Coordinates of C-alpha atoms in Angstrom, one line a residue:
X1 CA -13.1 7.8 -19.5
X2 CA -16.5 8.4 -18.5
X3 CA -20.0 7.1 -19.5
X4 CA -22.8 9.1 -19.7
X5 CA -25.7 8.5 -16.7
X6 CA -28.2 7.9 -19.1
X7 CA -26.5 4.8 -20.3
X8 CA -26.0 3.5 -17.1
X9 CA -29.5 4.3 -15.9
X10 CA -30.5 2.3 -19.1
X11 CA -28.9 -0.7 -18.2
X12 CA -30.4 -4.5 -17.9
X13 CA -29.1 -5.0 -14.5
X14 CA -29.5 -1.1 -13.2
X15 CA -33.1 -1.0 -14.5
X16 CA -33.8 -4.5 -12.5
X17 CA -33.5 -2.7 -9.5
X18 CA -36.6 -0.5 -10.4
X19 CA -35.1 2.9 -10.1
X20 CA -36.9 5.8 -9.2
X21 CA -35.6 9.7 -9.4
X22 CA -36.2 11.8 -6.6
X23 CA -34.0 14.4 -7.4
X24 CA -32.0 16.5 -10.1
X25 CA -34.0 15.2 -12.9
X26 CA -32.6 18.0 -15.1
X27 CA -28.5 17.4 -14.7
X28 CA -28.9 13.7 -16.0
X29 CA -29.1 14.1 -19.1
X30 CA -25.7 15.9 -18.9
X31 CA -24.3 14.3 -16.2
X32 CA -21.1 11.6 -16.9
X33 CA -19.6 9.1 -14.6
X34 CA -15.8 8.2 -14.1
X35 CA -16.7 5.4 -11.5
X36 CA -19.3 3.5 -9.5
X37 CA -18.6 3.4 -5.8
X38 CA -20.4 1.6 -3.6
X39 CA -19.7 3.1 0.6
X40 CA -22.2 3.0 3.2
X41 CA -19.1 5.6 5.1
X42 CA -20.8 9.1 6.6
X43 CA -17.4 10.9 5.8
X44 CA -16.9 9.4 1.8
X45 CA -17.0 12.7 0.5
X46 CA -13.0 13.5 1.5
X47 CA -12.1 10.0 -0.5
X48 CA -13.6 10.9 -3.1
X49 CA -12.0 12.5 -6.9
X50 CA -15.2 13.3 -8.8
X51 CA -18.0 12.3 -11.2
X52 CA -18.5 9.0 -9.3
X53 CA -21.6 7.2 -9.0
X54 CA -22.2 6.5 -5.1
X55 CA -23.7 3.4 -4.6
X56 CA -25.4 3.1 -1.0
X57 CA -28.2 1.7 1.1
X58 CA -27.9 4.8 3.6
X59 CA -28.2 2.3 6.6
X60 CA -25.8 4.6 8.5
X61 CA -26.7 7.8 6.6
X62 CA -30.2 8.2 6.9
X63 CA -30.2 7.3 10.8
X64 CA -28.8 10.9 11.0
X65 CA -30.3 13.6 12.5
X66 CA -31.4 16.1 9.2
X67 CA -28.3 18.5 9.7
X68 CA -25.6 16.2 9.3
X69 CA -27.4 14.7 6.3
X70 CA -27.5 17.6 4.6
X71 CA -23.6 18.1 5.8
X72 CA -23.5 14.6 4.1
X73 CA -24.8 15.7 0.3
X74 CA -23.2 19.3 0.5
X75 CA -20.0 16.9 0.5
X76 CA -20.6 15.4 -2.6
X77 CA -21.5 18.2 -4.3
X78 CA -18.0 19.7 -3.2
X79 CA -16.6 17.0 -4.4
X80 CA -18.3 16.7 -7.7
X81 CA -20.6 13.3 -6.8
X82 CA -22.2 12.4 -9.7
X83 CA -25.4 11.1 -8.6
X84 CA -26.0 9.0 -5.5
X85 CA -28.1 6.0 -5.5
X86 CA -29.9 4.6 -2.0
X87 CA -31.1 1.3 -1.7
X88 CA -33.0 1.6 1.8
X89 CA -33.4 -1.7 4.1
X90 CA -36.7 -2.8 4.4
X91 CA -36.7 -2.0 7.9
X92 CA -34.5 1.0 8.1
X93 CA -35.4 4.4 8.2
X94 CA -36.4 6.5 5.2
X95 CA -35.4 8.8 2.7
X96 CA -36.7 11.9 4.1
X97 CA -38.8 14.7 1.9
X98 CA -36.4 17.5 3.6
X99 CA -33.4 15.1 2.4
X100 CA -34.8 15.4 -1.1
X101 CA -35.7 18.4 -1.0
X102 CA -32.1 19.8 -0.1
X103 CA -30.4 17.0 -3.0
X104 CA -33.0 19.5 -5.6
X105 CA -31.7 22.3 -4.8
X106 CA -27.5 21.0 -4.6
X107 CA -28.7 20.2 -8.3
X108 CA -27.7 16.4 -7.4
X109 CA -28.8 13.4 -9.3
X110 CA -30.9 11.4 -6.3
X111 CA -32.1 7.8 -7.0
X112 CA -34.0 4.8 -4.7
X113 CA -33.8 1.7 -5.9
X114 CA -37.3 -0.1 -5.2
X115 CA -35.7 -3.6 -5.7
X116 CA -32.6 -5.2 -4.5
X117 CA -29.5 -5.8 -6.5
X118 CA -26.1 -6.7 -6.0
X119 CA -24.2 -3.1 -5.5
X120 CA -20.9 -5.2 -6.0
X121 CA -22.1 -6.7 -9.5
X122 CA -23.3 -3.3 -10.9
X123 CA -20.1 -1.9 -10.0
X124 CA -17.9 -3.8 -11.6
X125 CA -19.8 -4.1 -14.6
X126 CA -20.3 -0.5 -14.9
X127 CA -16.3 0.0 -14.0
X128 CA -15.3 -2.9 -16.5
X129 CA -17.0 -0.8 -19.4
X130 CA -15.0 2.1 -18.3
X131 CA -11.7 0.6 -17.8
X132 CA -12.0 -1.5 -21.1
X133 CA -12.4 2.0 -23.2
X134 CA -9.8 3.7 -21.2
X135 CA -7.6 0.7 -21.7
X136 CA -8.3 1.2 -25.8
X137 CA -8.0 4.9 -25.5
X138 CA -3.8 4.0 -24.0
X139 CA -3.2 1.4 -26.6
X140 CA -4.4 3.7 -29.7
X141 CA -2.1 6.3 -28.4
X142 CA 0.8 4.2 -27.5
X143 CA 0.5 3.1 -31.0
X144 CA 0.5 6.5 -32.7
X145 CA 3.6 7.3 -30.0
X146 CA 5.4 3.9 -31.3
X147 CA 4.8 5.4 -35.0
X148 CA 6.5 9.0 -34.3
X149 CA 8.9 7.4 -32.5
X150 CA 9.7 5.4 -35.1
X151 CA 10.1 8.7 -37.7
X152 CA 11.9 10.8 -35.5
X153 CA 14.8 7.9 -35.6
X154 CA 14.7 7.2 -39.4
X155 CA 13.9 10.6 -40.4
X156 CA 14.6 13.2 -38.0
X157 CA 12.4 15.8 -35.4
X158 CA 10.3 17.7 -38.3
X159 CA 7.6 19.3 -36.5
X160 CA 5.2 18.8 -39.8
X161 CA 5.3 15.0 -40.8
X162 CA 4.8 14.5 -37.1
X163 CA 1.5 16.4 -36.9
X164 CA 0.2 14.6 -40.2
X165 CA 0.9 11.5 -38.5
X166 CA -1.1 12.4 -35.4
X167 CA -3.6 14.1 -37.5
X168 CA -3.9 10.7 -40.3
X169 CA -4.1 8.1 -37.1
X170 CA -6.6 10.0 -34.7
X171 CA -8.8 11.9 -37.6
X172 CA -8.5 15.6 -36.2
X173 CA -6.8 18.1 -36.7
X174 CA -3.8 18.8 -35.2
X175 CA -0.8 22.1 -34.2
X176 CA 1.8 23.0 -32.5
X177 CA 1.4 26.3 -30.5
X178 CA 3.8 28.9 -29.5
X179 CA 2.5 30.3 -25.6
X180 CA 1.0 33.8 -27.1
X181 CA -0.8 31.3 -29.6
X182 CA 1.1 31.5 -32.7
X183 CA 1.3 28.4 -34.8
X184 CA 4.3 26.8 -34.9
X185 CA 3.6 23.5 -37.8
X186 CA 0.1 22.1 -38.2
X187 CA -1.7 19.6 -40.2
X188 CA -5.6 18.4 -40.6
X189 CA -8.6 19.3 -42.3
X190 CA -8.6 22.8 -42.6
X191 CA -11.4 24.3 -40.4
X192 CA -12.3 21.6 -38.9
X193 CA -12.0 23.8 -35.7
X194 CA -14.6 25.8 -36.9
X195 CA -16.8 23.1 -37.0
X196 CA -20.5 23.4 -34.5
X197 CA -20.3 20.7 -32.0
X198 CA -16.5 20.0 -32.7
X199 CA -13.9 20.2 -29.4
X200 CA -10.4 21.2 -29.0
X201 CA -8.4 19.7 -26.0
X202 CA -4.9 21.0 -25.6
X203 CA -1.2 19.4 -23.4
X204 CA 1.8 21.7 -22.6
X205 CA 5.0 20.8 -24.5
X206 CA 8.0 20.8 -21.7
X207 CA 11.8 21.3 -22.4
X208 CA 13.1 20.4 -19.4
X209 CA 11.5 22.6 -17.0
X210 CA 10.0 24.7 -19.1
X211 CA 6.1 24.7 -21.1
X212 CA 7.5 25.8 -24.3
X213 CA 4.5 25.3 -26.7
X214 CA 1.1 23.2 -27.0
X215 CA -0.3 20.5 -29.0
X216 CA -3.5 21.3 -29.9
X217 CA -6.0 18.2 -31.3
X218 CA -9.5 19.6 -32.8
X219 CA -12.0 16.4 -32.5
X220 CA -14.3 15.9 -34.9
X221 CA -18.0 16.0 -34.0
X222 CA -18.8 13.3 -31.7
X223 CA -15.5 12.9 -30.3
X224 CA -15.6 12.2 -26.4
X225 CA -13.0 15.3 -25.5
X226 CA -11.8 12.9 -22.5
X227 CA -10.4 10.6 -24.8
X228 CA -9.2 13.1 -27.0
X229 CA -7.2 14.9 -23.9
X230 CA -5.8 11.5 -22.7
X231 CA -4.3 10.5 -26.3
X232 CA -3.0 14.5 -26.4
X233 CA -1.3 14.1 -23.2
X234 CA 0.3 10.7 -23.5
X235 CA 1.8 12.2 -27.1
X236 CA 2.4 15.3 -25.2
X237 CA 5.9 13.5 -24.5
X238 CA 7.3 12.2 -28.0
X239 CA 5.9 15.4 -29.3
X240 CA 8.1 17.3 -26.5
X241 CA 10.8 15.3 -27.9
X242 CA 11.0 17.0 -31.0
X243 CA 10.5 20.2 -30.1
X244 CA 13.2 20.0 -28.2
X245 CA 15.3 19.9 -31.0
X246 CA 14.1 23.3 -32.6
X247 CA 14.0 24.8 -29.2
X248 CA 16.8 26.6 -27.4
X249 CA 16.1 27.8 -23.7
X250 CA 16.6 31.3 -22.7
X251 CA 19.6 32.8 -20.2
X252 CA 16.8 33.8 -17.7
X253 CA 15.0 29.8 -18.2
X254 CA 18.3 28.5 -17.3
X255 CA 18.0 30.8 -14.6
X256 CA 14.7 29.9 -13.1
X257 CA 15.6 26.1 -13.1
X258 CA 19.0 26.3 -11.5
X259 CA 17.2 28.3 -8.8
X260 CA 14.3 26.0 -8.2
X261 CA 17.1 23.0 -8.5
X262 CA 19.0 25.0 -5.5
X263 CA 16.1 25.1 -3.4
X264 CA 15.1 21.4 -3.7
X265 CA 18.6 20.0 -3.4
X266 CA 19.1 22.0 -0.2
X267 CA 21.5 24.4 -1.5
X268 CA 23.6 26.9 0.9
X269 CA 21.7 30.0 1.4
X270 CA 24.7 32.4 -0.5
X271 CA 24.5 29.6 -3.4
X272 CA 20.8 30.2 -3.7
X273 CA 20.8 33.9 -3.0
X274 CA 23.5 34.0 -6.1
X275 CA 21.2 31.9 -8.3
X276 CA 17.9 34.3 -7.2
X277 CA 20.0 37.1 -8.4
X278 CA 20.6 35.5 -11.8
X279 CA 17.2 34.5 -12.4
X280 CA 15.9 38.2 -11.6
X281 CA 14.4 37.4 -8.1
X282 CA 15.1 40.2 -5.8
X283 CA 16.3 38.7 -2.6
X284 CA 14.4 40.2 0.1
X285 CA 10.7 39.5 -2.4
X286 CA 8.3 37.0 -0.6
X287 CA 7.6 34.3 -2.2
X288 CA 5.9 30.7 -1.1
X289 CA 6.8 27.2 -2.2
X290 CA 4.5 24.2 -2.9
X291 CA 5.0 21.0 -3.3
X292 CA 2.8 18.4 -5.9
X293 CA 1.9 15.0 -6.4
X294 CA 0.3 13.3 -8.8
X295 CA 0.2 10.5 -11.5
X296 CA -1.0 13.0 -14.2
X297 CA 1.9 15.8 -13.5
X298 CA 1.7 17.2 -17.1
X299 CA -2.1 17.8 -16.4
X300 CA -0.9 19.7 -13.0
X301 CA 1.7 21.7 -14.8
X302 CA -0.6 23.1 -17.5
X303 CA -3.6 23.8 -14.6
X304 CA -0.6 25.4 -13.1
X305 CA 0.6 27.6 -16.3
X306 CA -3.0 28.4 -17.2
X307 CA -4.8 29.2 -14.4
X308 CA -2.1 30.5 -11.8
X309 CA -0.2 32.6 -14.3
X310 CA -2.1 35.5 -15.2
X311 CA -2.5 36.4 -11.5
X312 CA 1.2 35.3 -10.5
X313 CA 3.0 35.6 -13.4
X314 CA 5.9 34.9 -11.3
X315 CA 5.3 31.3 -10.8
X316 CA 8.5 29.0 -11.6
X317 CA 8.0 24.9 -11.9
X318 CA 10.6 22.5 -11.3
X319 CA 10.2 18.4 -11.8
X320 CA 11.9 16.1 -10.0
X321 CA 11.7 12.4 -9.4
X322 CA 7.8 12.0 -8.2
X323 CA 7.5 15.8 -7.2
X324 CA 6.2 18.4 -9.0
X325 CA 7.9 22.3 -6.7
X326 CA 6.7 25.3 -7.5
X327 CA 7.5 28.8 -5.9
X328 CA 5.5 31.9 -6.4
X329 CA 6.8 36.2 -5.5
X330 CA 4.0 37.3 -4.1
X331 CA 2.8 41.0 -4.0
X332 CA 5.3 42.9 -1.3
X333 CA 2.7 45.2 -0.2
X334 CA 0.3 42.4 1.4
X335 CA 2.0 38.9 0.6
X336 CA -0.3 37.5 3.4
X337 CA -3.1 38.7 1.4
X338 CA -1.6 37.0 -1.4
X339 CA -0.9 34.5 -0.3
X340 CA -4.4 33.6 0.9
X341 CA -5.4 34.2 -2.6
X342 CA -2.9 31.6 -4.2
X343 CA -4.7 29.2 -2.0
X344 CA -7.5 29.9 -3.1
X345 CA -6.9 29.5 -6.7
X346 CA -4.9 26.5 -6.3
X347 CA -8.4 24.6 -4.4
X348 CA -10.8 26.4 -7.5
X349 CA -8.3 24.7 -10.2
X350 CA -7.4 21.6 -8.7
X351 CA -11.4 20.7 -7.9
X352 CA -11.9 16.7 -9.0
X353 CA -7.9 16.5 -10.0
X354 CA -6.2 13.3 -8.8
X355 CA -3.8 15.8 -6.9
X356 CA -2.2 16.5 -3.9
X357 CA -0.6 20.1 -3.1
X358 CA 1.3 21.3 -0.6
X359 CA 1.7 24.7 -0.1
X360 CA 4.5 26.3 2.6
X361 CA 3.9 29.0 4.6
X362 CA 5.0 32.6 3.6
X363 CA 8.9 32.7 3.0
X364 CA 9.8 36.8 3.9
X365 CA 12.8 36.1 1.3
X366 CA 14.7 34.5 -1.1
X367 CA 16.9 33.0 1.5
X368 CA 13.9 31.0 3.2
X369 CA 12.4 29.5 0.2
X370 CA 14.5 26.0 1.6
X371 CA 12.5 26.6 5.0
X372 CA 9.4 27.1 3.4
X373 CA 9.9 23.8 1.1
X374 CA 10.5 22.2 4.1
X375 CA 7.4 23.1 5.8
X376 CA 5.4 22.1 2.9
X377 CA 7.1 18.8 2.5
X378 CA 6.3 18.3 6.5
X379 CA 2.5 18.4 5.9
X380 CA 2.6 16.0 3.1
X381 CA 3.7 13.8 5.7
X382 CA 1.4 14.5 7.9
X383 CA -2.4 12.6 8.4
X384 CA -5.0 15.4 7.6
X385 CA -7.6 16.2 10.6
X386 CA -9.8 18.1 8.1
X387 CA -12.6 15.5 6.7
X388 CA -13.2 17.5 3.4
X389 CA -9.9 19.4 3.0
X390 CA -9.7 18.7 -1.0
X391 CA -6.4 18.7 -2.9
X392 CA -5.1 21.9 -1.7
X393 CA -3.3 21.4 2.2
X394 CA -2.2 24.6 3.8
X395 CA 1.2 24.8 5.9
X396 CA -0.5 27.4 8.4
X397 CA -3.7 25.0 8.5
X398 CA -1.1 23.0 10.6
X399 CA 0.9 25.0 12.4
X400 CA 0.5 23.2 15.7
X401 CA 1.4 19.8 14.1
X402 CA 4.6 21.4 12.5
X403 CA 5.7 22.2 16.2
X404 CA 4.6 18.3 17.5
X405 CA 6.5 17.0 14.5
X406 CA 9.9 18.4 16.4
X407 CA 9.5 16.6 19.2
X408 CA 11.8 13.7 19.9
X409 CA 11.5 12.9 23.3
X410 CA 8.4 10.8 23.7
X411 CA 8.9 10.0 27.3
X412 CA 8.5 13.5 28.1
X413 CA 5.6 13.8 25.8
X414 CA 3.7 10.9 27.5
X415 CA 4.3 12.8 30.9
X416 CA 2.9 15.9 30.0
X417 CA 0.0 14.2 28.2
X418 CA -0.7 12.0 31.7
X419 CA -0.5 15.4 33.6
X420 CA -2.6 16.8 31.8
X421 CA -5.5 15.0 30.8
X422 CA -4.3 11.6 32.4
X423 CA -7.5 11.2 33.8
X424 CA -9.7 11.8 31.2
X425 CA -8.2 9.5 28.7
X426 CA -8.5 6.6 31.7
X427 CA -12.4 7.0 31.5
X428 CA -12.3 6.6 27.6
X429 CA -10.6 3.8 28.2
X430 CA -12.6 2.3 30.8
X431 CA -16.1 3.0 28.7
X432 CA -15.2 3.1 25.6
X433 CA -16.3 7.2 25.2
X434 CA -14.6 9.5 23.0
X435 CA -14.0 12.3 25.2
X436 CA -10.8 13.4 24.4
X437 CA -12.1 14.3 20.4
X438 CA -14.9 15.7 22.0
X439 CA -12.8 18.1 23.8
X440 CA -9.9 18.4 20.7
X441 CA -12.9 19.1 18.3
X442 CA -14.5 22.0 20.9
X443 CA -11.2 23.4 21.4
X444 CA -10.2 23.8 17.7
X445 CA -14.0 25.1 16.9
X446 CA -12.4 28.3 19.0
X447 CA -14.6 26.7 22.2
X448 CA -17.7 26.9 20.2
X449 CA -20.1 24.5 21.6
X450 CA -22.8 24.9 18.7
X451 CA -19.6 24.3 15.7
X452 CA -18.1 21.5 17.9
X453 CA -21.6 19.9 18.1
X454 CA -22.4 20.1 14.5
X455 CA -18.8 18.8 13.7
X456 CA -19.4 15.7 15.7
X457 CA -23.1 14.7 14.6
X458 CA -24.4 15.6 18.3
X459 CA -27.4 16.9 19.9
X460 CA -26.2 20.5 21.5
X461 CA -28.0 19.0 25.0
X462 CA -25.4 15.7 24.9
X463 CA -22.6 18.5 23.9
X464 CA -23.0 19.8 27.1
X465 CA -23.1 17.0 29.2
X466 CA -19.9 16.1 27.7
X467 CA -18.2 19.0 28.2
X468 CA -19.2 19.3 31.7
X469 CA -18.0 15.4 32.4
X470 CA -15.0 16.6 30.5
X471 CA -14.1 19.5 33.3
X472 CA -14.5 17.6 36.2
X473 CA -11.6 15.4 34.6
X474 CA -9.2 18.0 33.9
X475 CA -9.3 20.3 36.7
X476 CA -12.0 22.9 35.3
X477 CA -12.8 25.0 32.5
X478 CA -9.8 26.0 30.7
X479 CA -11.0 29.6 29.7
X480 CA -11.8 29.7 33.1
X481 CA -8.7 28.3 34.1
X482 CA -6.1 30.3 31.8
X483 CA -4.9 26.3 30.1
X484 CA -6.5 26.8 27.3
X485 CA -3.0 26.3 25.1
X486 CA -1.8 23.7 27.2
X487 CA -4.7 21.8 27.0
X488 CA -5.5 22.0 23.4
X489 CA -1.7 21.2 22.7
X490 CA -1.8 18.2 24.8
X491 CA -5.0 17.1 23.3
X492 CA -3.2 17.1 19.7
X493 CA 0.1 15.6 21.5
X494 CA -2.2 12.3 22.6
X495 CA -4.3 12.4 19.4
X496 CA -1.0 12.0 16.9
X497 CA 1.4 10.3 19.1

C-alpha cells in the first residue's frame, strides 16, 4: 500500500515541523510512499526496498566531505528513496547548495524541516495509515477467497461463476488468460478496460510448476493499482485451484519439472543427464542456476516469466519449500556473454522487489547444473561485502569467499593469517585503527589508491599515510614484493573468520 507524498506533506503533525522544499519540486506530485524510515546510518541505501520516506537529521551525513554525500543520495536514487527529509541540529553543519543542487538533478524529493518534531511519532503515524489499508486490502480478499472457496466445494471448478464472483465483490472487471493472450472465461462490465484513466494489474496462474494462464482484474477509475495487484495475487491461488482442474500438463512440462526436481534433490549425474534428455536439454548446453527468496514468490515468478523469457526462452522454474530455483541454457557461442547479460536483467527487473537472488556461476553442461546450484546456494549464505549490491548477488562476485568457505582447519587458518599480517592486526588492536579494511578495500579496488579512498570516505593525502604505515607492517609493498595474492587472501581470511 502506498500514500501519495502530497498527503503526507499535508499532514497536521508533518506541516508542524515547517517544511521547506529544496529539491525535486516537480516528482511530488507523483511521488508515493510505502514507508517512513527514520536512519541517521551513511550506508542506509543497501537496507533499503523502495519508495520509503527517509527520515533524518544528517548529523553524521552532512559532516561528510561533498563526494561521499553525493555517493550518499546517488544511493537512494538506486534504490528508489522516495524523498528524504533533514532535520539539521541547531549546531551542526549545513545542508550545502552543491548538496541540493546534486538531489535536483537525481530528480529526488529534498526537504528541511525548520522546526523540531518527533521523527519516531511521524513514523508511526504515517506507517499506521499504511498498514491499516493494507491490513483491509488482505481481509477484502481473504473474503472474496473464502467465497470461491466455498463454490468450488458446493458447485464445482467452473472457470465463469468464479470470475463473476471476483468481478461482483471487487467491482472490475475480471479474465482468465491463456499465455499468447487468448481469453479463457471472463466476466465484468464490458469495456471497462477501455476505459481513460482505468488500470489493469495481472498474477500468473501456476499448475504445479508451471504459469499456465493469468487473471487479469481491470480497475475502475480511481482504483489504487497496488491494491488491485495485492487482491489479484492473493486470489491468484484459489483461482489456480480451479484451473487446475481444466488443465492437463504437457509430456515436455513433466519433463522440465522432473529435471529441475533432479537438480535440487541432488540427483546422480546419469539420473539427471536421463531427465535433461527427456526434457529436450542437450547435455553438453551451458546453462546457470539461481536460486530465490522471497515472501511474494508468485510476484518473482511472473517478473521471472515476463521479463526473462523473451530473451531466454529457455528459462525453467521449480518451487520448493521457501525457494524459488531457476536454470537458464544460455547461448553456446558466448555463454559468458550471456551470462553477464542474465545478470543484468535479473538487477533491472528485480529493482525495489522484496527479493533475494542468487545466481551460480556458469555450468559448461547439463551434468554441473547440481555444482552450479551449489555455488549459488553458498553465497546465500554468505554476508555481502558490497554496500549497495541490490537483490541480484553474483556467484563470481565471490569467488574468493567460495574458496574460504572450504576451509576447515581454522588452526591453520589463524597461522597463516598471524604470518602474514600478524603484525598489522596487533596495531589495530592496540589503537583502535582500521588498517586491515584499509588495506582489504585498496587491494580489492585492483590497488587503486584514488577508488579505495573514495570507497572509504578518506582524504587521498590520509590514504597514503595509511598505506605507507600499512607496508612497514607487512614486510613491503606487495606489488613490489610479488604477495599480492597472498596478502589480499589473507586479508579476506581475517576479515570472515
Amino acid at each position: 500500500m502506498f500514500v501519495a507524498l502530497t498527503e503526507i506533506l499535508r499532514d497536521q503533525l508533518f506541516q508542524s515541523a515547517q517544511p521547506l522544499a529544496l529539491a525535486g519540486a516537480e516528482q511530488v506530485a507523483t511521488t508515493r510512499v510505502r514507508w517512513v524510515h527514520p536512519s541517521e546510518v551513511v550506508q542506509v541505501g543497501g537496507l533499503l526496498h523502495g519508495d520509503e520516506l527517509l527520515l533524518t537529521t544528517g548529523a553524521a551525513l552532512l559532516g561528510l566531505r561533498i563526494e561521499a554525500q553525493h555517493a550518499y543520495l546517488q544511493s537512494l536514487v538506486q534504490r528508489g528513496v522516495a524523498a528524504l527529509v533533514i532535520e539539521p541540529p541547531a549546531d551542526g553543519p549545513t545542508i550545502s547548495a552543491k548538496f541540493i543542487q546534486r538531489a535536483e538533478e537525481l530528480g529526488l524529493p529534498l526537504f528541511r524541516l525548520r522546526a523540531t518534531v518527533p521523527f519516531v511519532e511521524l513514523a508511526e503515524k504515517i506507517n499506521r495509515q499504511i498498514v491499516s489499508e493494507h491490513a483491509a486490502t488482505l481481509q477484502q480478499a481473504d473474503e472474496v477467497s473464502q467465497r470461491l472457496a466455498r463454490h468450488i466445494a458446493s458447485a464445482g471448478p467452473n472457470l465463469t461463476p468464479l470470475l463473476e464472483m471476483i468481478a461482483s465483490a471487487l467491482r472490475v472487471r475480471a479474465t482468465m488468460e491463456d499465455l499468447s493472450g487468448q481469453v479463457i472465461a471472463e466476466s465484468g462490465p464490458e469495456g471497462q478496460e477501455d476505459e481513460q484513466g482505468a488500470g489493469a494489474v495481472a498474477t500468473d496462474l501456476f499448475v504445479g510448476a508451471d504459469v499456465a494462464a493469468r487473471l487479469v482484474l481491470y480497475s475502475k477509475i480511481g482504483t489504487a493499482p497496488e491494491q488491485l495487484e495485492l487482491v489479484a495475487q492473493r486470489l491468484g491461488s484459489i483461482v489456480s485451484l480451479a484451473f487446475a482442474q481444466h488443465y492437463r500438463p504437457g509430456r515436455l512440462q513433466i519433463a522440465d519439472t522432473s529435471l529441475l526436481r533432479a537438480i535440487v534433490s541432488g540427483a546422480g549425474t546419469h539420473f539427471i543427464v536421463e531427465r535433461a534428455r527427456q526434457a529436450q536439454v542437450p547435455e553438453n548446453h551451458p546453462s546457470c542456476l539461481m536460486v530465490f527468496q522471497s515472501f511474494d514468490m508468485s510476484r518473482v515468478r511472473s517478473v521471472l516469466e515476463n521479463t526473462l523469457h523473451s530473451r531466454f526462452p529457455s528459462i525453467r522454474t521449480y518451487l520448493e519449500a521457501h525457494r524459488l530455483y531457476a536454470m537458464v541454457q544460455l547461448d553456446p557461442h558466448d555463454p559468458r556473454g550471456a551470462r553477464t547479460q542474465l545478470v543484468q536483467l535479473l538487477r533491472e527487473a528485480l529493482s525495489g522487489m522484496s527479493v533475494e537472488c542468487c545466481v551460480g556461476p556458469l555450468a559448461s553442461k547439463i551434468a554441473h547444473a547440481r555444482w552450479s546450484l551449489a555455488e549459488a546456494l553458498t553465497v546465500e549464505s554468505l554476508a555481502s561485502p558490497f554496500p549497495n549490491e541490490g537483490q541480484v548477488r553474483d556467484a563470481s562476485d565471490y569467488a574468493l569467499e567460495r574458496v574460504l568457505k572450504r576451509f576447515t582447519d581454522s588452526q591453520a587458518l589463524n597461522e597463516f593469517i598471524d604470518e602474514q599480517l600478524g603484525l598489522l592486526i596487533a596495531a589495530d588492536k592496540a589503537r583502535g585503527s582500521s588498517l586491515l579494511k584499509t588495506l582489504e578495500v585498496w587491494l580489492g579496488s585492483g590497488c587503486n589508491s584514488t577508488s579505495a579512498a573514495n570507497r572509504l570516505y578518506l582524504e587521498r593525502q590520509t590514504m597514503h599515510k595509511r598505506l605507507t604505515k600499512i607496508f612497514s607492517l607487512i614486510g613491503g609493498d606487495p606489488r613490489e614484493t610479488g604477495r599480492i595474492l597472498t596478502v589480499h587472501l589473507a586479508c579476506q581470511l581475517a576479515l570472515r573468520f
